PDB file of C-alpha atoms in Angstrom:
ATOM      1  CA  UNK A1164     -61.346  18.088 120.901  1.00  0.00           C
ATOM      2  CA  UNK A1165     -61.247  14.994 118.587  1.00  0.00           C
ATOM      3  CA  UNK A1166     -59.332  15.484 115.510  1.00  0.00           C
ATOM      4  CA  UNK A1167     -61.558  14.407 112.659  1.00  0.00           C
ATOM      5  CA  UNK A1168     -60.267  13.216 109.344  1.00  0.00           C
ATOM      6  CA  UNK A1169     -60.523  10.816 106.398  1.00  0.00           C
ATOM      7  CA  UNK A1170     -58.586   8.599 104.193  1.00  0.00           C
ATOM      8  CA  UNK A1171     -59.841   8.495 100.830  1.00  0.00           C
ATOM      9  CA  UNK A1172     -59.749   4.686  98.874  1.00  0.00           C
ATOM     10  CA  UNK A1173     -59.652   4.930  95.041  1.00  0.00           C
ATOM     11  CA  UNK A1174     -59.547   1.384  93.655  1.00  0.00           C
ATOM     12  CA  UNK A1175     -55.809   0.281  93.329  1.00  0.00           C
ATOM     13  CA  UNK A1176     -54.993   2.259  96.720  1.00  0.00           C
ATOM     14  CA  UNK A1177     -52.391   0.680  98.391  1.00  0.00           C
ATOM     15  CA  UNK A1178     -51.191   2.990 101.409  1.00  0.00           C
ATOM     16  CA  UNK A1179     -54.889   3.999 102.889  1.00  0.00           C
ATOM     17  CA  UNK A1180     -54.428   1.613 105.195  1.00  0.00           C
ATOM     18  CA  UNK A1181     -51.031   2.744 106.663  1.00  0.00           C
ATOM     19  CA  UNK A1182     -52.357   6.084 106.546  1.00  0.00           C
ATOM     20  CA  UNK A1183     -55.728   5.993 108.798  1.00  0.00           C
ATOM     21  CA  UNK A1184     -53.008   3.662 111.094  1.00  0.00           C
ATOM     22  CA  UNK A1185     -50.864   6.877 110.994  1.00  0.00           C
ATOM     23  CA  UNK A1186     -53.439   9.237 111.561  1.00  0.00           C
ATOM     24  CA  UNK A1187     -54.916   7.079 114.642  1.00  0.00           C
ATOM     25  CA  UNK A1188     -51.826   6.501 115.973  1.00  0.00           C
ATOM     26  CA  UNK A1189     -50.601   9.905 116.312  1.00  0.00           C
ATOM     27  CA  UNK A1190     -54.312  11.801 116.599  1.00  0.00           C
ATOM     28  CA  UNK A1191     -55.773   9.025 119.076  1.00  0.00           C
ATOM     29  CA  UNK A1192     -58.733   9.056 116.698  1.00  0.00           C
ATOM     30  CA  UNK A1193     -60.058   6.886 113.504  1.00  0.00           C
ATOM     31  CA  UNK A1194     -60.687   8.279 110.702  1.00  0.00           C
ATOM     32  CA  UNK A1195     -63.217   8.445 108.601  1.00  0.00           C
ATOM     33  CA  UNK A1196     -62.473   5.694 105.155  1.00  0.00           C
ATOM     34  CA  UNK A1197     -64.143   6.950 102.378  1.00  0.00           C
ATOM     35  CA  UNK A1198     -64.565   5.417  98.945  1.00  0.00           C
ATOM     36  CA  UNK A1199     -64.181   6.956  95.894  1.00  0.00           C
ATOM     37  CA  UNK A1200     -67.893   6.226  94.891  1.00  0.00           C
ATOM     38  CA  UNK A1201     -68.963   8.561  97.570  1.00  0.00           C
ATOM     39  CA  UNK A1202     -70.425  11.809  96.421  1.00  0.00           C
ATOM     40  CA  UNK A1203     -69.965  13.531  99.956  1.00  0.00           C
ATOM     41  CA  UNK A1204     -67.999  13.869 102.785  1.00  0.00           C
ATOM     42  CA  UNK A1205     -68.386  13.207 106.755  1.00  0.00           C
ATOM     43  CA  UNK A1206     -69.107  16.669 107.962  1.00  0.00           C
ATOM     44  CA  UNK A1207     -66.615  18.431 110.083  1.00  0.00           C
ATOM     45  CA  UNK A1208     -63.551  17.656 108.903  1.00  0.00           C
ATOM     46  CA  UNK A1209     -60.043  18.886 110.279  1.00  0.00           C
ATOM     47  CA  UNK A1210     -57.750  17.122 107.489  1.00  0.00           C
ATOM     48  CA  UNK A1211     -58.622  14.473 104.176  1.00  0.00           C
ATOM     49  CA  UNK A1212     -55.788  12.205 102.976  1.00  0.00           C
ATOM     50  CA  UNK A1213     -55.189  11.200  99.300  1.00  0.00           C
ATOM     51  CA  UNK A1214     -53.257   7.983  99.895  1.00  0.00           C
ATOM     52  CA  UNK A1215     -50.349   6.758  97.617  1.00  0.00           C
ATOM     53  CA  UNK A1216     -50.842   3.475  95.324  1.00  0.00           C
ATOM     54  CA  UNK A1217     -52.270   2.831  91.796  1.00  0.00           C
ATOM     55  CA  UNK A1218     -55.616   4.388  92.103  1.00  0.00           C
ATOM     56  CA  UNK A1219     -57.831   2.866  88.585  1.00  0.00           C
ATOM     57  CA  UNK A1220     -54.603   0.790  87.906  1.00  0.00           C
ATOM     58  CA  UNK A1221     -52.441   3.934  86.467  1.00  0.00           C
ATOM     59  CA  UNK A1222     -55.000   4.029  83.596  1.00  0.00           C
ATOM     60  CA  UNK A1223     -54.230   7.100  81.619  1.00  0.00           C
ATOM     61  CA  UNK A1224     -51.855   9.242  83.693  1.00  0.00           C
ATOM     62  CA  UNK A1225     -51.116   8.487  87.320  1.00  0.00           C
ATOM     63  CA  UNK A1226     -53.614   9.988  89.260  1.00  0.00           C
ATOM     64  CA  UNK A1227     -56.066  11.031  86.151  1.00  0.00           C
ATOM     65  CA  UNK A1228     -58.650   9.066  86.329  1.00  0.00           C
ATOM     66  CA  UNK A1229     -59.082   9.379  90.646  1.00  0.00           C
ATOM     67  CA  UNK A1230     -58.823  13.383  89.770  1.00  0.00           C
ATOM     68  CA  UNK A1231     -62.469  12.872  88.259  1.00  0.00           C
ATOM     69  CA  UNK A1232     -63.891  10.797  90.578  1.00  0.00           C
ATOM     70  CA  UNK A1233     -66.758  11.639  92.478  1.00  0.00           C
ATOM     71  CA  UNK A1234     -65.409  11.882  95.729  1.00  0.00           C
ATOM     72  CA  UNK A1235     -62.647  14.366  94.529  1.00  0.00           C
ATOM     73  CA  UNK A1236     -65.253  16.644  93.903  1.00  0.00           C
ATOM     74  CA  UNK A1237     -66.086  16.446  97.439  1.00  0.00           C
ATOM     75  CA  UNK A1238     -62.080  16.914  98.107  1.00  0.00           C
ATOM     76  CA  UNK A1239     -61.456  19.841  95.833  1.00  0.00           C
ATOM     77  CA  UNK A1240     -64.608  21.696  97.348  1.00  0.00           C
ATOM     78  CA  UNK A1241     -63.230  20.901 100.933  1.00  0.00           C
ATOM     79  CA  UNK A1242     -59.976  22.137  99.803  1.00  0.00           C
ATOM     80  CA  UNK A1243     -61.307  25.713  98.201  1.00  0.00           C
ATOM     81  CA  UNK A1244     -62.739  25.963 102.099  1.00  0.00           C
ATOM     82  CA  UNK A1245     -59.527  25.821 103.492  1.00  0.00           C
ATOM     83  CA  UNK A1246     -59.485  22.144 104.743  1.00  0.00           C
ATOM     84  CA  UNK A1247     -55.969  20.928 104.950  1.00  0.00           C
ATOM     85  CA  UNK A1248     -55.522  18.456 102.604  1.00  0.00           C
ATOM     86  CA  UNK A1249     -52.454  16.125 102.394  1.00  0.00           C
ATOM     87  CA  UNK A1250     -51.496  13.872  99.436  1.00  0.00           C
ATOM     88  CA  UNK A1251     -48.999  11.235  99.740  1.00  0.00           C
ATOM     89  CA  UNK A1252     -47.524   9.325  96.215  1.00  0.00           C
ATOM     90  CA  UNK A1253     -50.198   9.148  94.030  1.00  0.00           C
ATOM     91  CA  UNK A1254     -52.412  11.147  96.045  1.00  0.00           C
ATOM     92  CA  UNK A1255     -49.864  13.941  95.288  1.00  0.00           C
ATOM     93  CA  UNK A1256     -50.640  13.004  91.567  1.00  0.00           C
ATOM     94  CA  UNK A1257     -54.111  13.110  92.206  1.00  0.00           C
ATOM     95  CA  UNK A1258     -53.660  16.623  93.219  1.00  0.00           C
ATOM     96  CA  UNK A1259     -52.184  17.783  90.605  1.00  0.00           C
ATOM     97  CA  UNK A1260     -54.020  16.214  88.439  1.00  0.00           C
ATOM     98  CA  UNK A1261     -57.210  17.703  89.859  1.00  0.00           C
ATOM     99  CA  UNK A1262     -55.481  21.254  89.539  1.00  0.00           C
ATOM    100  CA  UNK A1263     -55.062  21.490  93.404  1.00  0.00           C
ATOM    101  CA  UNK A1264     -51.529  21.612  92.842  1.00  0.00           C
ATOM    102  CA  UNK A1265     -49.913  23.640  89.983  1.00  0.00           C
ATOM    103  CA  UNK A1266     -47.456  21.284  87.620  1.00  0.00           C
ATOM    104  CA  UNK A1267     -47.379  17.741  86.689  1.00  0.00           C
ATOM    105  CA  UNK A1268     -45.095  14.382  87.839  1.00  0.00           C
ATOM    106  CA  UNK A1269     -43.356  13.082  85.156  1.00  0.00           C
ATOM    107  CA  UNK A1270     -41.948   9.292  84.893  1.00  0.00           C
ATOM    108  CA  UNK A1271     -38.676   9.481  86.996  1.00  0.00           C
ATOM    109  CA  UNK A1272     -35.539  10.535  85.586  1.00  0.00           C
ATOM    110  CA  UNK A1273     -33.840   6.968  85.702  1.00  0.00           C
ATOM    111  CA  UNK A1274     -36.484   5.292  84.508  1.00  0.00           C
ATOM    112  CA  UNK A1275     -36.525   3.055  87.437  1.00  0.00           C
ATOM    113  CA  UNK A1276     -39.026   2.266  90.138  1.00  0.00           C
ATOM    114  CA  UNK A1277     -37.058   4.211  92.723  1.00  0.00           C
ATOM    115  CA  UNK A1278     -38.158   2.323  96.368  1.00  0.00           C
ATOM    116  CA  UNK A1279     -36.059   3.342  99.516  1.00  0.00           C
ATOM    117  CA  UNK A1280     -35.454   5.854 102.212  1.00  0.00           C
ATOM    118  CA  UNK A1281     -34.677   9.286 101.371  1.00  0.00           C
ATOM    119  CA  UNK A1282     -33.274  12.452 102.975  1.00  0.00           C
ATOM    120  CA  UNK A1283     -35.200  14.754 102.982  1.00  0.00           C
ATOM    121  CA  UNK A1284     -35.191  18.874 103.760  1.00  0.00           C
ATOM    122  CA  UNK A1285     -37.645  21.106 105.714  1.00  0.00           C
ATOM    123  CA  UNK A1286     -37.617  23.778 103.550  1.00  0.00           C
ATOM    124  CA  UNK A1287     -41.157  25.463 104.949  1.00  0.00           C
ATOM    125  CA  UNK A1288     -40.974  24.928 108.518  1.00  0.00           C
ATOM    126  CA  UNK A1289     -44.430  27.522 109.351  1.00  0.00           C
ATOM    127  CA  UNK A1290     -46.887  25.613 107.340  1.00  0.00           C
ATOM    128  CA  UNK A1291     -49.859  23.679 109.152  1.00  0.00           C
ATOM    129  CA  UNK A1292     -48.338  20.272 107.741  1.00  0.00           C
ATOM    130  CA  UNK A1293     -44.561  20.933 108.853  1.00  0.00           C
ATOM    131  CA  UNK A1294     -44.580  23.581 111.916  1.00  0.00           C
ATOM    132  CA  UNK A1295     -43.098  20.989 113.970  1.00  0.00           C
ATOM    133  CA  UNK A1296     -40.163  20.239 112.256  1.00  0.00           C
ATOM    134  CA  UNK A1297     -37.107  22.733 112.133  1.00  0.00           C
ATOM    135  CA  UNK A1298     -36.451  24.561 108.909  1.00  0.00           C
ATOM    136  CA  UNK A1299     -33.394  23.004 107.550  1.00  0.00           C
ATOM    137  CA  UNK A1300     -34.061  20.103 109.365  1.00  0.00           C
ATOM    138  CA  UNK A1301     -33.104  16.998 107.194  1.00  0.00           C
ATOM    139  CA  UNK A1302     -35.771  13.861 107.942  1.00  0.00           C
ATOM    140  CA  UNK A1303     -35.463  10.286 106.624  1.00  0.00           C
ATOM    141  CA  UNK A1304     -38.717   9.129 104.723  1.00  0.00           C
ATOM    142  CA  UNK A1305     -39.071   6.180 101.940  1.00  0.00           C
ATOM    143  CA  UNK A1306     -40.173   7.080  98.531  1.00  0.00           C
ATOM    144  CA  UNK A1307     -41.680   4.279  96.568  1.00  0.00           C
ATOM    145  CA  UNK A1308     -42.806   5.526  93.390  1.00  0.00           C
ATOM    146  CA  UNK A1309     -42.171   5.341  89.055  1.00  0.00           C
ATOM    147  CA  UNK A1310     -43.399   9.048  88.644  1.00  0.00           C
ATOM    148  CA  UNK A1311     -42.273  11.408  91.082  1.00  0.00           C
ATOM    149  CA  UNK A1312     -40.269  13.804  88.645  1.00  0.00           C
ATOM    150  CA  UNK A1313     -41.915  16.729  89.157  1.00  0.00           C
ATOM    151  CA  UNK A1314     -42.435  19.393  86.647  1.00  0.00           C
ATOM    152  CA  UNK A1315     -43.312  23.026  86.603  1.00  0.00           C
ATOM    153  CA  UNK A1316     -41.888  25.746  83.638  1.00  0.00           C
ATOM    154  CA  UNK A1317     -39.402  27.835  84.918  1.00  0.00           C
ATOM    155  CA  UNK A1318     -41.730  30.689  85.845  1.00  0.00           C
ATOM    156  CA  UNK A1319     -44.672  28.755  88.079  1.00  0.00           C
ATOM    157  CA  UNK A1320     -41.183  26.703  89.597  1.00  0.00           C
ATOM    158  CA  UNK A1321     -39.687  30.355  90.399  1.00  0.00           C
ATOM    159  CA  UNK A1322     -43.041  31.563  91.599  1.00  0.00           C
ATOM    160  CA  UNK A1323     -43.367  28.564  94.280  1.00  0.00           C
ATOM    161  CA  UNK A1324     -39.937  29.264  95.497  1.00  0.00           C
ATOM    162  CA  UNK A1325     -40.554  32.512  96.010  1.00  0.00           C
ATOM    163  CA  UNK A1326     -43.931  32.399  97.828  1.00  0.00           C
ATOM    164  CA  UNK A1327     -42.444  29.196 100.209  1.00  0.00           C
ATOM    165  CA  UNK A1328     -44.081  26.811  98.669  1.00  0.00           C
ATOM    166  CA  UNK A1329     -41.840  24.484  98.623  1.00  0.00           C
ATOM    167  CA  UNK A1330     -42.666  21.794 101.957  1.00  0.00           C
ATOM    168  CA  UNK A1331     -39.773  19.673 101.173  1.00  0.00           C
ATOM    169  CA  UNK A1332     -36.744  19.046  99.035  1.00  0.00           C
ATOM    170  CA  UNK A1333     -34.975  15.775  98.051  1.00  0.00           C
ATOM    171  CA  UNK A1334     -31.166  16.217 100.280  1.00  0.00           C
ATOM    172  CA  UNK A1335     -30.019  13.256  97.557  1.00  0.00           C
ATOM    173  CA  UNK A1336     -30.562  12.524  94.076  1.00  0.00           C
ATOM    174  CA  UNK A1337     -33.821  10.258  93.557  1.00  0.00           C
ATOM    175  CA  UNK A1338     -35.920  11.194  90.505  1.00  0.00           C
ATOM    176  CA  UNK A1339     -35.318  13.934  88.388  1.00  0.00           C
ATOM    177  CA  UNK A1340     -37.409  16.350  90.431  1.00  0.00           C
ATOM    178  CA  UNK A1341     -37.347  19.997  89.135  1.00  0.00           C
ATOM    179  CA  UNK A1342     -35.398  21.923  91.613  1.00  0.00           C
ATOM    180  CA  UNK A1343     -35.040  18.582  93.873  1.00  0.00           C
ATOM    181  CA  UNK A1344     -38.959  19.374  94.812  1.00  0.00           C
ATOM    182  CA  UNK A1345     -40.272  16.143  97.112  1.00  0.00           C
ATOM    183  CA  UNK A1346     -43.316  18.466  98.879  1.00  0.00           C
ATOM    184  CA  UNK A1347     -45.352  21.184  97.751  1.00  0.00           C
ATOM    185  CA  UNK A1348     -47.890  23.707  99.413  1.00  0.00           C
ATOM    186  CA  UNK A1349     -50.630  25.447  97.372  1.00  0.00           C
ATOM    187  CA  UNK A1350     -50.940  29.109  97.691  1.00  0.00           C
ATOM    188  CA  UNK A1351     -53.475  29.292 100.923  1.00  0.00           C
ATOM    189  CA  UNK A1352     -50.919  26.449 102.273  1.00  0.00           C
ATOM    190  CA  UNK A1353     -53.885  23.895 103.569  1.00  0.00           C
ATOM    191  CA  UNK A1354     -53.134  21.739 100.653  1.00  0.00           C
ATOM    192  CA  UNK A1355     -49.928  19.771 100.529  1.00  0.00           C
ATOM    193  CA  UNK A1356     -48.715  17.217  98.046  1.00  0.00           C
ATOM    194  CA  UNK A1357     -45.602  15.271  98.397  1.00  0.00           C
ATOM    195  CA  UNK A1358     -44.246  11.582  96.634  1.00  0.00           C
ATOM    196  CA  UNK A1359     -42.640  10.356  99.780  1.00  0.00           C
ATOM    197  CA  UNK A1360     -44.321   8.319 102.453  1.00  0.00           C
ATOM    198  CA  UNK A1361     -44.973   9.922 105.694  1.00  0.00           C
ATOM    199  CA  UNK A1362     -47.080   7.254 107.113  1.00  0.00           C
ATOM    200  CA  UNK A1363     -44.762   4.735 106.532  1.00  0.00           C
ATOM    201  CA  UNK A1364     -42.150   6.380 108.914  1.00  0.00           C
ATOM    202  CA  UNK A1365     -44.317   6.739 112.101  1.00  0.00           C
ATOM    203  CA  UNK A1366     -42.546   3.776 114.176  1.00  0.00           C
ATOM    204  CA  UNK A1367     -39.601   2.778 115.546  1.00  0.00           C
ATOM    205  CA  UNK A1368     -40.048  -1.010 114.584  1.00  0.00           C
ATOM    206  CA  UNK A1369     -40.945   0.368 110.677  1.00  0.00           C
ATOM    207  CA  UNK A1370     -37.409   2.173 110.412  1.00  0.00           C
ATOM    208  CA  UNK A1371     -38.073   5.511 111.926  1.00  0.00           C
ATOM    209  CA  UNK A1372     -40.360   7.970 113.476  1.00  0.00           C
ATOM    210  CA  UNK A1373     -39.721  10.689 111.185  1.00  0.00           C
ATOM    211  CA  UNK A1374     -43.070  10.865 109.504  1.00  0.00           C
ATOM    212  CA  UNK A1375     -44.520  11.528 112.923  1.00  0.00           C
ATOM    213  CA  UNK A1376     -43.935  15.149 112.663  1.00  0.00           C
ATOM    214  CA  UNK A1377     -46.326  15.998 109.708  1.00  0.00           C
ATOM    215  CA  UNK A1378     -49.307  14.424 111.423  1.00  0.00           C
ATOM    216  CA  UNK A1379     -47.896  16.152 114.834  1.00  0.00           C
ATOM    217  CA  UNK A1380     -47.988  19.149 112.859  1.00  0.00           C
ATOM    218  CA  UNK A1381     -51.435  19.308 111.607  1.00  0.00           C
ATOM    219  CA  UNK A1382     -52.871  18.499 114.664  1.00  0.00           C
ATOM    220  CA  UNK A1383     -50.563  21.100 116.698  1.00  0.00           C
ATOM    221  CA  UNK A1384     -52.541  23.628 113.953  1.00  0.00           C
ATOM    222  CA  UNK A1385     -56.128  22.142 115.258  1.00  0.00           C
ATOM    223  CA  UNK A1386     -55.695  22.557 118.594  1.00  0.00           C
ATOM    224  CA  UNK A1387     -53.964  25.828 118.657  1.00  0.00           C
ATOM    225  CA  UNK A1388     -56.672  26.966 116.390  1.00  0.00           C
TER     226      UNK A1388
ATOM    227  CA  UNK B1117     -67.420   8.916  63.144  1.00  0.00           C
ATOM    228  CA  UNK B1118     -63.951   7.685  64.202  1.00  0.00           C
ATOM    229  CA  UNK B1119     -61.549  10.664  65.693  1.00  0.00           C
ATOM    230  CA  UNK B1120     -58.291  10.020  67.008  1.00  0.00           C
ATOM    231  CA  UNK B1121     -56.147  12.267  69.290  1.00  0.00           C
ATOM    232  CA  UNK B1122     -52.947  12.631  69.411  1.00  0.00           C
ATOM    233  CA  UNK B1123     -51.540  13.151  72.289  1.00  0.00           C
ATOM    234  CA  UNK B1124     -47.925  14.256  72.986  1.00  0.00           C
ATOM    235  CA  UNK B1125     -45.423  16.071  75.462  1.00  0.00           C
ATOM    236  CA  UNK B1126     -44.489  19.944  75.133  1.00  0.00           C
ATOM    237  CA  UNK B1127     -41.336  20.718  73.810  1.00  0.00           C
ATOM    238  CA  UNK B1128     -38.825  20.857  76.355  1.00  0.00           C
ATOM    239  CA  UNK B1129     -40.639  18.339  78.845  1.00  0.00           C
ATOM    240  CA  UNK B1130     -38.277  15.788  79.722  1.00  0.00           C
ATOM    241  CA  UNK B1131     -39.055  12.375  78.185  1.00  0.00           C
ATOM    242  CA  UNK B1132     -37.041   9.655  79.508  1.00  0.00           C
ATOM    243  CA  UNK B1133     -39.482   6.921  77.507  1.00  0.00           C
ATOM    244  CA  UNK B1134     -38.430   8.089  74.409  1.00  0.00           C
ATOM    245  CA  UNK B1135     -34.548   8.895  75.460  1.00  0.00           C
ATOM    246  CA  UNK B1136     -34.565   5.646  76.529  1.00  0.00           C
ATOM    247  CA  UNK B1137     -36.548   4.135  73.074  1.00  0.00           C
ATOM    248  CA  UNK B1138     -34.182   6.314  71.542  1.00  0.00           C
ATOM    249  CA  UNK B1139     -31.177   4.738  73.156  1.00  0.00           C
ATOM    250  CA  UNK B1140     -32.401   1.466  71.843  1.00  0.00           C
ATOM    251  CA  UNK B1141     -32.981   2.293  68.448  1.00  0.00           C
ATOM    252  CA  UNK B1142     -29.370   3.001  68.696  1.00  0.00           C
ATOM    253  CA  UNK B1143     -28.149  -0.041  70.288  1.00  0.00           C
ATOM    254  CA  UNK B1144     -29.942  -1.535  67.410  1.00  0.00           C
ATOM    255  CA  UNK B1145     -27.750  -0.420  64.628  1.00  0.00           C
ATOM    256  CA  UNK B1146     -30.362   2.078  63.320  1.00  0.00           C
ATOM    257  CA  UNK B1147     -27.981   4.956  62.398  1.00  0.00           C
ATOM    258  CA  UNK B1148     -29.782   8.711  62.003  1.00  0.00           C
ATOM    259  CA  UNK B1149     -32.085   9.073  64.383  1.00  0.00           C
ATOM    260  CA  UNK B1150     -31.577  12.479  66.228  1.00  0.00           C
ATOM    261  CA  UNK B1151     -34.506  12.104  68.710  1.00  0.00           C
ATOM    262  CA  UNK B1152     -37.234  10.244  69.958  1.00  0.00           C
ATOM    263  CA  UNK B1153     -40.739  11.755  71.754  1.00  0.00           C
ATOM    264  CA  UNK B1154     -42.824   9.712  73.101  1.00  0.00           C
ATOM    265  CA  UNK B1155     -46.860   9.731  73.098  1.00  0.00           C
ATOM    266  CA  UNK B1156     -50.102   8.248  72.810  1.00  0.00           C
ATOM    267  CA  UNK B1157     -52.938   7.653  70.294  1.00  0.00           C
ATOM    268  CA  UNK B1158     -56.676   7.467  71.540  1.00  0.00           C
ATOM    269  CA  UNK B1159     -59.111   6.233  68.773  1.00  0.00           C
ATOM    270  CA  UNK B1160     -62.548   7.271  69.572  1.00  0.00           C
ATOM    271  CA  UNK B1161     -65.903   6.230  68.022  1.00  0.00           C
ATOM    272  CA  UNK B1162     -68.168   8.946  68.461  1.00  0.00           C
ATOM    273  CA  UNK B1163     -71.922   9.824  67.870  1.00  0.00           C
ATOM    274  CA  UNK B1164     -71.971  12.251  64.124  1.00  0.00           C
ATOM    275  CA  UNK B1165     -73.743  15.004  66.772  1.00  0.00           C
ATOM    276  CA  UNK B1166     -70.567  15.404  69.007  1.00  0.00           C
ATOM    277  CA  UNK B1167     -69.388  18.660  68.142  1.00  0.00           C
ATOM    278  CA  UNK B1168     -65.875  20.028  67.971  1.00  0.00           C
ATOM    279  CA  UNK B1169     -66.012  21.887  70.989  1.00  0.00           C
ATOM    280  CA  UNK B1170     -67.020  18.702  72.761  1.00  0.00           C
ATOM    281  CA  UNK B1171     -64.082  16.885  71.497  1.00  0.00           C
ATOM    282  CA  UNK B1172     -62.009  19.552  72.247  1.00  0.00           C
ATOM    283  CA  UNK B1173     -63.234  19.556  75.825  1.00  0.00           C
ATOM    284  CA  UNK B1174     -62.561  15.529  76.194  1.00  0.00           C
ATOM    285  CA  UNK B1175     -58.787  16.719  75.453  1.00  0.00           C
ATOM    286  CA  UNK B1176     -58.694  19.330  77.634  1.00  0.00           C
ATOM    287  CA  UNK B1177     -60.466  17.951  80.426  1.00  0.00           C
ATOM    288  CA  UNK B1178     -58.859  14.361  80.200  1.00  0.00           C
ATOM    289  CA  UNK B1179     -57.296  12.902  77.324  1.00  0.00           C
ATOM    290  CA  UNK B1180     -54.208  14.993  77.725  1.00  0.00           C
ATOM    291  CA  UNK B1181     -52.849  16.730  80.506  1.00  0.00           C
ATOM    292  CA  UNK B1182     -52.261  20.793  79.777  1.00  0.00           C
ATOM    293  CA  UNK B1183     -49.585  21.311  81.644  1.00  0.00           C
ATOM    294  CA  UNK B1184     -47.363  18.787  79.960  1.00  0.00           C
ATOM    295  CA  UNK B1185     -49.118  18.098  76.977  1.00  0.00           C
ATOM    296  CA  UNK B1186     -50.130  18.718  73.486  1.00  0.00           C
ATOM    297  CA  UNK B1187     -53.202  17.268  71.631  1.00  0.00           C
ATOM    298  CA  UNK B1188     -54.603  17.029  68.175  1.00  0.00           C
ATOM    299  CA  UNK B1189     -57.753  16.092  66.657  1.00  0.00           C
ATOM    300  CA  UNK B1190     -57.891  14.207  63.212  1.00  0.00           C
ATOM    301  CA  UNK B1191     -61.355  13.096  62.195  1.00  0.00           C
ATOM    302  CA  UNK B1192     -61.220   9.616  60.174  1.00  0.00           C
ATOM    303  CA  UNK B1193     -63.393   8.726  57.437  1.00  0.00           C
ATOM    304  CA  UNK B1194     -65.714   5.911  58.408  1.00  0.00           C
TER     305      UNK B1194
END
């Protein structure tokens, strides 16, 4: 069964292209590109991607202005039907933005443009986006982002731990992030939003593999379905 | 009509902008300043027949972000 997905491109998207690479690589199949113009999705869809980049140049708030798009309509919609939905860098500020996601990313604690590899932790090993990692397992993904410090009040941030919502968790210091949070599942789990790059870790010759395993692990969760 | 919102972060929502404005203010000589929050000013020209509740909606829905921030209306005389 082919694994059908798509890669949305807002204008000032920067890592679509590593992502449908990502997603071919490791599914076998294309995806779908859709632009942000587009008032509907390709029908039958196992998984949408909200790349990372500067979607409408940062205008606003990171991730703002894509939130209220037309195609995000189309996303959020998908979403409330249980169609997994993964957003990488600003993607994961799209999501948030759009209310997907509960809290907000902040400019990063330093101040600085933080670009590099990162350890990271498996905190939620069971959810359709990590099931084949190992909780506790600590990967090594880059980050490449201004606004990553993510922000919740104490209760929501409490509330997330609690209900394992947490996906992943920075193992180092990077930006500021409330409670070291670098991955986060809403409550049905299908959507996932996280500031470091998966896609970007998905060969050997790019510095690592370990990116593989969220695409592994979505597509594990199609076929077993 | 001319409206401009104001448009700032909750209390207690980490600002490193202004800590960092802040920081210069300091390293400028400029004694006395006990903090520094940064935020944004939208001035909007609007139709006389957008209502309150419109405006108010703009904020909500866009202008400012609820989860992190504030916003206030002030209505400037032509």
């Amino acid at each position: 069964m082919a694994f059908t997905s798509a890669v949305i491109t807002f204008p000032g998207s920067n890592c679509d292209r590593d992502m449908a690479v990502a997603l071919e690589t490791v599914s076998g199949t294309a995806p779908h590109r859709v632009w942000h113009g587009d008032t509907a999705l390709p029908e039958g869809l196992d998984f949408i991607a909200v790349p990372g980049g500067f979607s409408y140049g940062d205008y606003l708030r990171c991730g703002a202005i894509a939130s209220r798009s037309p195609i995000m309509q189309a996303v959020i919609a998908a979403a409330h039907r249980g169609v997994p939905v993964l957003g990488v860098c600003n993607g994961f500020q799209v999501l948030t933005e759009s209310g997907l996601l509960p809290g907000a990313l902040l400019r990063n604690a330093g101040l600085n443009f933080v670009c590099r590899e990162v350890a990271l932790k498996v905190e939620n090993a069971q959810s359709l986006f990590t099931c084949a990692y190992e909780a506790g397992q600590v990967i090594r993904v880059p980050v490449a982002h201004h606004d990553g410090n993510y922000f919740a009040d104490e209760a929501t941030l409490d509330r997330l731990e609690g209900e394992g919502r947490v996906a992943f968790r920075y193992a180092e210091p990077v930006n500021g992030s409330a409670r070291s949070i670098a991955g986060l599942l809403n409550d049905a789990g299908n959507v996932l939003g996280m500031m470091p790059h998966p896609e970007r870790a998905i060969e050997n010759t790019h510095g690592g593999t370990d990116g593989r395993g969220l695409f592994e692990s979505a597509i594990r969760g199609l076929v077993d379905a | 009509m001319k409206v401009r919102v104001h448009v700032s972060l909750k209390p207690g929502v980490l600002d490193p902008q202004g800590r960092a404005i802040h920081h210069s203010l300091e390293g400028l000589g400029f004694a006395g300043v006990n903090d520094v929050r940064a935020g944004r000013l939208f001035e909007l020209d609007v139709a006389n027949t957008v209502t309150d509740a419109a405006l108010d909606d703009m904020c909500r829905k866009l202008l400012a972000n609820m989860v992190i921030e504030n916003y206030r209306i002030e209505k400037v005389a032509a």
